[in-house]
Amino acid sequence: EQVRVDSQQALQAEQQARQQLRDQSNFILRLLEHDPQTLRRNGPDWLKELSHQEIYDMAIRMQRLADSPHPLEGYFDPHGRILDRSEG
Protein backbone atom coordinates (compact mmCIF):
# COMPACT_ATOMS: atom_id res chain seq x y z
CA GLU A 1 0.00 0.00 0.00
CA GLN A 2 2.85 2.42 0.84
CA VAL A 3 4.42 1.80 -2.58
CA ARG A 4 1.13 2.78 -4.19
CA VAL A 5 0.97 6.02 -2.18
CA ASP A 6 4.62 6.79 -2.98
CA SER A 7 3.97 6.13 -6.69
CA GLN A 8 0.99 8.46 -6.68
CA GLN A 9 3.01 11.17 -4.94
CA ALA A 10 5.88 10.78 -7.42
CA LEU A 11 3.47 10.96 -10.37
CA GLN A 12 1.83 14.07 -8.92
CA ALA A 13 5.21 15.73 -8.36
CA GLU A 14 6.24 14.88 -11.92
CA GLN A 15 2.96 16.30 -13.30
CA GLN A 16 3.54 19.51 -11.34
CA ALA A 17 7.05 19.74 -12.80
CA ARG A 18 5.62 19.22 -16.30
CA GLN A 19 3.07 21.99 -15.74
CA GLN A 20 5.80 24.27 -14.45
CA LEU A 21 7.80 23.64 -17.63
CA ARG A 22 4.74 24.46 -19.74
CA ASP A 23 4.06 27.64 -17.77
CA GLN A 24 7.68 28.80 -18.03
CA SER A 25 7.79 28.04 -21.73
CA ASN A 26 4.55 29.93 -22.40
CA PHE A 27 5.80 32.89 -20.36
CA ILE A 28 9.07 32.98 -22.32
CA LEU A 29 7.29 32.75 -25.66
CA ARG A 30 4.85 35.54 -24.73
CA LEU A 31 7.63 37.84 -23.61
CA LEU A 32 9.75 36.95 -26.62
CA GLU A 33 6.89 37.93 -28.91
CA HIS A 34 5.66 41.05 -27.11
CA ASP A 35 8.57 42.37 -25.04
CA PRO A 36 11.92 40.68 -25.76
CA GLN A 37 13.85 43.53 -24.09
CA THR A 38 12.21 42.80 -20.74
CA LEU A 39 12.95 39.10 -21.15
CA ARG A 40 16.62 39.79 -21.81
CA ARG A 41 16.90 42.47 -19.13
CA ASN A 42 15.24 40.45 -16.35
CA GLY A 43 16.23 36.95 -17.36
CA PRO A 44 19.30 35.04 -16.23
CA ASP A 45 22.66 36.14 -17.61
CA TRP A 46 23.04 33.11 -19.88
CA LEU A 47 19.76 34.02 -21.59
CA LYS A 48 21.13 37.40 -22.62
CA GLU A 49 23.74 35.67 -24.78
CA LEU A 50 21.16 33.74 -26.83
CA SER A 51 19.64 34.90 -30.10
CA HIS A 52 15.90 35.37 -30.54
CA GLN A 53 15.75 32.04 -32.41
CA GLU A 54 17.77 30.21 -29.75
CA ILE A 55 15.42 31.42 -27.01
CA TYR A 56 12.40 30.38 -29.09
CA ASP A 57 13.92 26.93 -29.73
CA MET A 58 14.69 26.48 -26.02
CA ALA A 59 11.08 27.31 -25.08
CA ILE A 60 9.75 24.84 -27.66
CA ARG A 61 12.10 22.13 -26.30
CA MET A 62 10.71 22.83 -22.83
CA GLN A 63 7.17 22.30 -24.14
CA ARG A 64 8.14 19.07 -25.87
CA LEU A 65 9.79 17.79 -22.71
CA ALA A 66 6.69 18.63 -20.68
CA ASP A 67 4.46 16.83 -23.19
CA SER A 68 6.74 13.82 -23.68
CA PRO A 69 5.41 10.41 -22.66
CA HIS A 70 8.83 9.63 -21.18
CA PRO A 71 9.45 10.14 -17.44
CA LEU A 72 11.17 13.34 -16.39
CA GLU A 73 14.61 12.92 -14.93
CA GLY A 74 14.73 12.74 -11.16
CA TYR A 75 11.41 11.01 -10.42
CA PHE A 76 11.86 7.40 -11.53
CA ASP A 77 14.84 5.21 -12.36
CA PRO A 78 15.17 3.43 -15.75
CA HIS A 79 13.20 0.49 -14.32
CA GLY A 80 10.27 2.66 -13.22
CA ARG A 81 11.13 2.58 -9.54
CA ILE A 82 10.58 5.73 -7.51
CA LEU A 83 13.74 7.65 -6.77
CA ASP A 84 14.34 8.86 -3.24
CA ARG A 85 14.24 12.64 -3.76
CA SER A 86 15.55 13.25 -0.24
CA GLU A 87 19.00 12.02 -1.27
CA GLY A 88 21.68 14.36 -2.66
mmCIF file of C-alpha atoms in Angstrom:
data_model
loop_
_atom_site.group_PDB
_atom_site.id
_atom_site.type_symbol
_atom_site.label_atom_id
_atom_site.label_comp_id
_atom_site.label_asym_id
_atom_site.label_seq_id
_atom_site.Cartn_x
_atom_site.Cartn_y
_atom_site.Cartn_z
ATOM 1 C CA GLU A 1 0.000 0.000 0.000
ATOM 2 C CA GLN A 2 2.848 2.421 0.840
ATOM 3 C CA VAL A 3 4.421 1.803 -2.575
ATOM 4 C CA ARG A 4 1.135 2.783 -4.189
ATOM 5 C CA VAL A 5 0.969 6.021 -2.177
ATOM 6 C CA ASP A 6 4.621 6.787 -2.985
ATOM 7 C CA SER A 7 3.972 6.133 -6.688
ATOM 8 C CA GLN A 8 0.992 8.460 -6.681
ATOM 9 C CA GLN A 9 3.014 11.166 -4.939
ATOM 10 C CA ALA A 10 5.884 10.780 -7.419
ATOM 11 C CA LEU A 11 3.475 10.962 -10.366
ATOM 12 C CA GLN A 12 1.830 14.074 -8.925
ATOM 13 C CA ALA A 13 5.207 15.732 -8.362
ATOM 14 C CA GLU A 14 6.236 14.877 -11.916
ATOM 15 C CA GLN A 15 2.965 16.295 -13.295
ATOM 16 C CA GLN A 16 3.544 19.512 -11.339
ATOM 17 C CA ALA A 17 7.048 19.742 -12.799
ATOM 18 C CA ARG A 18 5.622 19.221 -16.298
ATOM 19 C CA GLN A 19 3.075 21.987 -15.745
ATOM 20 C CA GLN A 20 5.804 24.272 -14.446
ATOM 21 C CA LEU A 21 7.797 23.639 -17.635
ATOM 22 C CA ARG A 22 4.736 24.464 -19.742
ATOM 23 C CA ASP A 23 4.057 27.644 -17.774
ATOM 24 C CA GLN A 24 7.681 28.797 -18.028
ATOM 25 C CA SER A 25 7.787 28.043 -21.735
ATOM 26 C CA ASN A 26 4.554 29.932 -22.400
ATOM 27 C CA PHE A 27 5.805 32.893 -20.364
ATOM 28 C CA ILE A 28 9.074 32.982 -22.317
ATOM 29 C CA LEU A 29 7.288 32.748 -25.664
ATOM 30 C CA ARG A 30 4.848 35.536 -24.727
ATOM 31 C CA LEU A 31 7.634 37.843 -23.606
ATOM 32 C CA LEU A 32 9.747 36.951 -26.620
ATOM 33 C CA GLU A 33 6.887 37.930 -28.912
ATOM 34 C CA HIS A 34 5.662 41.047 -27.110
ATOM 35 C CA ASP A 35 8.568 42.371 -25.044
ATOM 36 C CA PRO A 36 11.919 40.680 -25.761
ATOM 37 C CA GLN A 37 13.853 43.535 -24.095
ATOM 38 C CA THR A 38 12.212 42.799 -20.736
ATOM 39 C CA LEU A 39 12.947 39.097 -21.154
ATOM 40 C CA ARG A 40 16.624 39.789 -21.810
ATOM 41 C CA ARG A 41 16.897 42.474 -19.126
ATOM 42 C CA ASN A 42 15.237 40.453 -16.352
ATOM 43 C CA GLY A 43 16.227 36.946 -17.364
ATOM 44 C CA PRO A 44 19.298 35.039 -16.227
ATOM 45 C CA ASP A 45 22.663 36.143 -17.609
ATOM 46 C CA TRP A 46 23.042 33.110 -19.880
ATOM 47 C CA LEU A 47 19.762 34.019 -21.590
ATOM 48 C CA LYS A 48 21.135 37.402 -22.618
ATOM 49 C CA GLU A 49 23.735 35.669 -24.781
ATOM 50 C CA LEU A 50 21.162 33.740 -26.833
ATOM 51 C CA SER A 51 19.645 34.896 -30.102
ATOM 52 C CA HIS A 52 15.897 35.368 -30.537
ATOM 53 C CA GLN A 53 15.748 32.040 -32.411
ATOM 54 C CA GLU A 54 17.766 30.206 -29.749
ATOM 55 C CA ILE A 55 15.420 31.422 -27.014
ATOM 56 C CA TYR A 56 12.403 30.377 -29.089
ATOM 57 C CA ASP A 57 13.921 26.933 -29.728
ATOM 58 C CA MET A 58 14.686 26.482 -26.024
ATOM 59 C CA ALA A 59 11.077 27.311 -25.082
ATOM 60 C CA ILE A 60 9.751 24.838 -27.656
ATOM 61 C CA ARG A 61 12.095 22.130 -26.297
ATOM 62 C CA MET A 62 10.708 22.831 -22.826
ATOM 63 C CA GLN A 63 7.168 22.302 -24.136
ATOM 64 C CA ARG A 64 8.142 19.069 -25.869
ATOM 65 C CA LEU A 65 9.793 17.786 -22.709
ATOM 66 C CA ALA A 66 6.693 18.632 -20.685
ATOM 67 C CA ASP A 67 4.461 16.832 -23.189
ATOM 68 C CA SER A 68 6.739 13.817 -23.677
ATOM 69 C CA PRO A 69 5.408 10.409 -22.657
ATOM 70 C CA HIS A 70 8.835 9.630 -21.184
ATOM 71 C CA PRO A 71 9.447 10.135 -17.444
ATOM 72 C CA LEU A 72 11.167 13.340 -16.395
ATOM 73 C CA GLU A 73 14.609 12.923 -14.932
ATOM 74 C CA GLY A 74 14.732 12.740 -11.157
ATOM 75 C CA TYR A 75 11.414 11.013 -10.420
ATOM 76 C CA PHE A 76 11.863 7.398 -11.532
ATOM 77 C CA ASP A 77 14.845 5.215 -12.355
ATOM 78 C CA PRO A 78 15.165 3.434 -15.754
ATOM 79 C CA HIS A 79 13.196 0.490 -14.324
ATOM 80 C CA GLY A 80 10.274 2.660 -13.224
ATOM 81 C CA ARG A 81 11.134 2.581 -9.536
ATOM 82 C CA ILE A 82 10.577 5.732 -7.511
ATOM 83 C CA LEU A 83 13.742 7.655 -6.775
ATOM 84 C CA ASP A 84 14.338 8.856 -3.240
ATOM 85 C CA ARG A 85 14.239 12.642 -3.757
ATOM 86 C CA SER A 86 15.546 13.253 -0.236
ATOM 87 C CA GLU A 87 19.001 12.024 -1.271
ATOM 88 C CA GLY A 88 21.684 14.365 -2.662
#
